[in-house]
XYZ file of C-alpha atoms in Angstrom:
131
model
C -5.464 -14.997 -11.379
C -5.582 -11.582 -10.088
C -3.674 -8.316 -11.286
C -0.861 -8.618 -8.678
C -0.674 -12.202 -8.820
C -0.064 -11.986 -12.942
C 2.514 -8.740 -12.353
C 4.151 -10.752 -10.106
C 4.531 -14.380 -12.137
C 5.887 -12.207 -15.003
C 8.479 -10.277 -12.383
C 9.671 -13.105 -11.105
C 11.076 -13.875 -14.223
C 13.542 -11.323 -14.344
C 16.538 -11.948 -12.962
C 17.223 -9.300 -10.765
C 14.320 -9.781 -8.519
C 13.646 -12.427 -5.784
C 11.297 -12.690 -3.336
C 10.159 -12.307 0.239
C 8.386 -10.534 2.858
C 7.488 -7.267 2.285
C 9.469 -4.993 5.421
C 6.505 -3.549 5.615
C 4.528 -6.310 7.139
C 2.311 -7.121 4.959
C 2.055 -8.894 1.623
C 5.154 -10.270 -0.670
C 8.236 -8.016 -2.131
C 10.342 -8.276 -4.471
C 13.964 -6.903 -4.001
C 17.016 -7.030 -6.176
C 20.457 -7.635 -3.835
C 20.624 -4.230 -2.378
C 16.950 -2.781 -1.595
C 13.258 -3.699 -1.583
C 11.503 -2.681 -4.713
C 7.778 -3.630 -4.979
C 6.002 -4.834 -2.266
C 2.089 -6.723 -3.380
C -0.137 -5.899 -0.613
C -3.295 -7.219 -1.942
C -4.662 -8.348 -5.292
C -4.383 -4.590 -6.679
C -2.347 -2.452 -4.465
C 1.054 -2.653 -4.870
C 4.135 -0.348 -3.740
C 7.120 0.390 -6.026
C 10.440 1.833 -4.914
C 11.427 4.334 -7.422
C 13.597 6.931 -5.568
C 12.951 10.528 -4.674
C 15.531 11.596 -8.329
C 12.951 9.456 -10.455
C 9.337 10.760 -9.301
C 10.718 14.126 -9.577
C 11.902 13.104 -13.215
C 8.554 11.651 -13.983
C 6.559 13.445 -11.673
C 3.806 14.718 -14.119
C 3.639 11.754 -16.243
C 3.080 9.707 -12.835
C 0.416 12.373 -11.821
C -1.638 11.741 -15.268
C -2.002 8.318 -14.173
C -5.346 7.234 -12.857
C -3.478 4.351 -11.883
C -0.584 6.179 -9.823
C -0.837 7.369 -6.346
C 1.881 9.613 -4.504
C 2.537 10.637 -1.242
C 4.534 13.871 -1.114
C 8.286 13.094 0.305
C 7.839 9.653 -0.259
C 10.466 7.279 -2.822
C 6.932 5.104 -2.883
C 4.383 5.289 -5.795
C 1.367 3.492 -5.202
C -0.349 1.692 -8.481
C -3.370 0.134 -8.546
C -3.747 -2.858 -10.671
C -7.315 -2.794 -12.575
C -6.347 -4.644 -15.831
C -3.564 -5.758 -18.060
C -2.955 -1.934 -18.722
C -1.553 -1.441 -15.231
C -0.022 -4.486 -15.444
C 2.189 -3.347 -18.079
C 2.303 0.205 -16.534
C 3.541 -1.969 -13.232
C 6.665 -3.906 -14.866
C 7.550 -0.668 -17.050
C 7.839 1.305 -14.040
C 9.660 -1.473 -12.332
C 12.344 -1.334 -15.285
C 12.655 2.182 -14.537
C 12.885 1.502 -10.650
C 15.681 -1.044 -11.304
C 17.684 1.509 -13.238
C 17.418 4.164 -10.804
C 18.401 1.864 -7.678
C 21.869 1.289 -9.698
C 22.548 4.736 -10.232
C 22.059 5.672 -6.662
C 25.314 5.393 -5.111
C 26.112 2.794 -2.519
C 26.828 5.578 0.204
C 23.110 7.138 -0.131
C 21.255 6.536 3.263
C 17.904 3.815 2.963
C 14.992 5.691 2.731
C 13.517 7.241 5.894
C 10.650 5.804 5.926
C 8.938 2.780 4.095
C 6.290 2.256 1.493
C 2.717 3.670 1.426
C 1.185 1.204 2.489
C -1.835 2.636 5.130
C -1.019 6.251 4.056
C -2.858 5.674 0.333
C -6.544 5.054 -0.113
C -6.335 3.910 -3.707
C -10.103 4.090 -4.383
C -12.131 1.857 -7.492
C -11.999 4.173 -10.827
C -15.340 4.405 -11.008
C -15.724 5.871 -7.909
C -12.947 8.405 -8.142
C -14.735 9.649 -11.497
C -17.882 10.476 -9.943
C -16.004 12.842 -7.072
């Protein structure tokens, strides 16, 4: 079972999240009743809605993440699933994700633009080490 496939088992678990198509295109999301909050785009790339108000809340602890990519002016973080680690960094930041979609009021406009998929090369660890 890969990464995304385990994240995903345990996610769909919780009751706030079902699942379907990603509105991206590609790959599976999961969504509570009001927005689209991680979409699994392959066995270790996976988008997660967390808002513009929470990256800029966690911004540097996302940044220290070898894990975590970010797009500047994007609600997306990108994480890339290597081991059970990231797993668990996943569904954490998923918690956090759910809590910040229910603070953001009803009236707030969708997001302009979608996930990150295509505009994040999330690249093996190893190899981002030796740059």
């Amino acid at each position: 079972m890969t990464p995304a496939q385990r994240a995903m088992e345990r996610l769909l678990t919780w009751r706030d999240l079902s699942a379907c198509p990603a509105g991206c295109g590609t790959g599976q999301a999961l969504r509570t009743a009001r927005d689209e909050i991680v979409h699994f785009h392959s066995a270790r790339s996976v988008d997660l809605h967390l808002t513009h108000r929470a990256i800029q809340r966690f911004h540097y602890d996302l940044g220290g993440s070898s894990a975590i990519r970010m797009v500047p002016g994007s609600c997306w973080v990108t994480v890339h699933l290597d081991c059970d680690t990231d797993v668990d960094l996943l569904l954490s930041l998923v918690s956090v994700a759910l809590k910040a979609h229910q603070n953001r009021p009803p009236s707030a406009p969708p997001p302009a633009y979608g996930c990150n998929f295509h505009r994040v090369t999330v690249l093996p660890r190893d190899a981002a080490a030796d740059r």
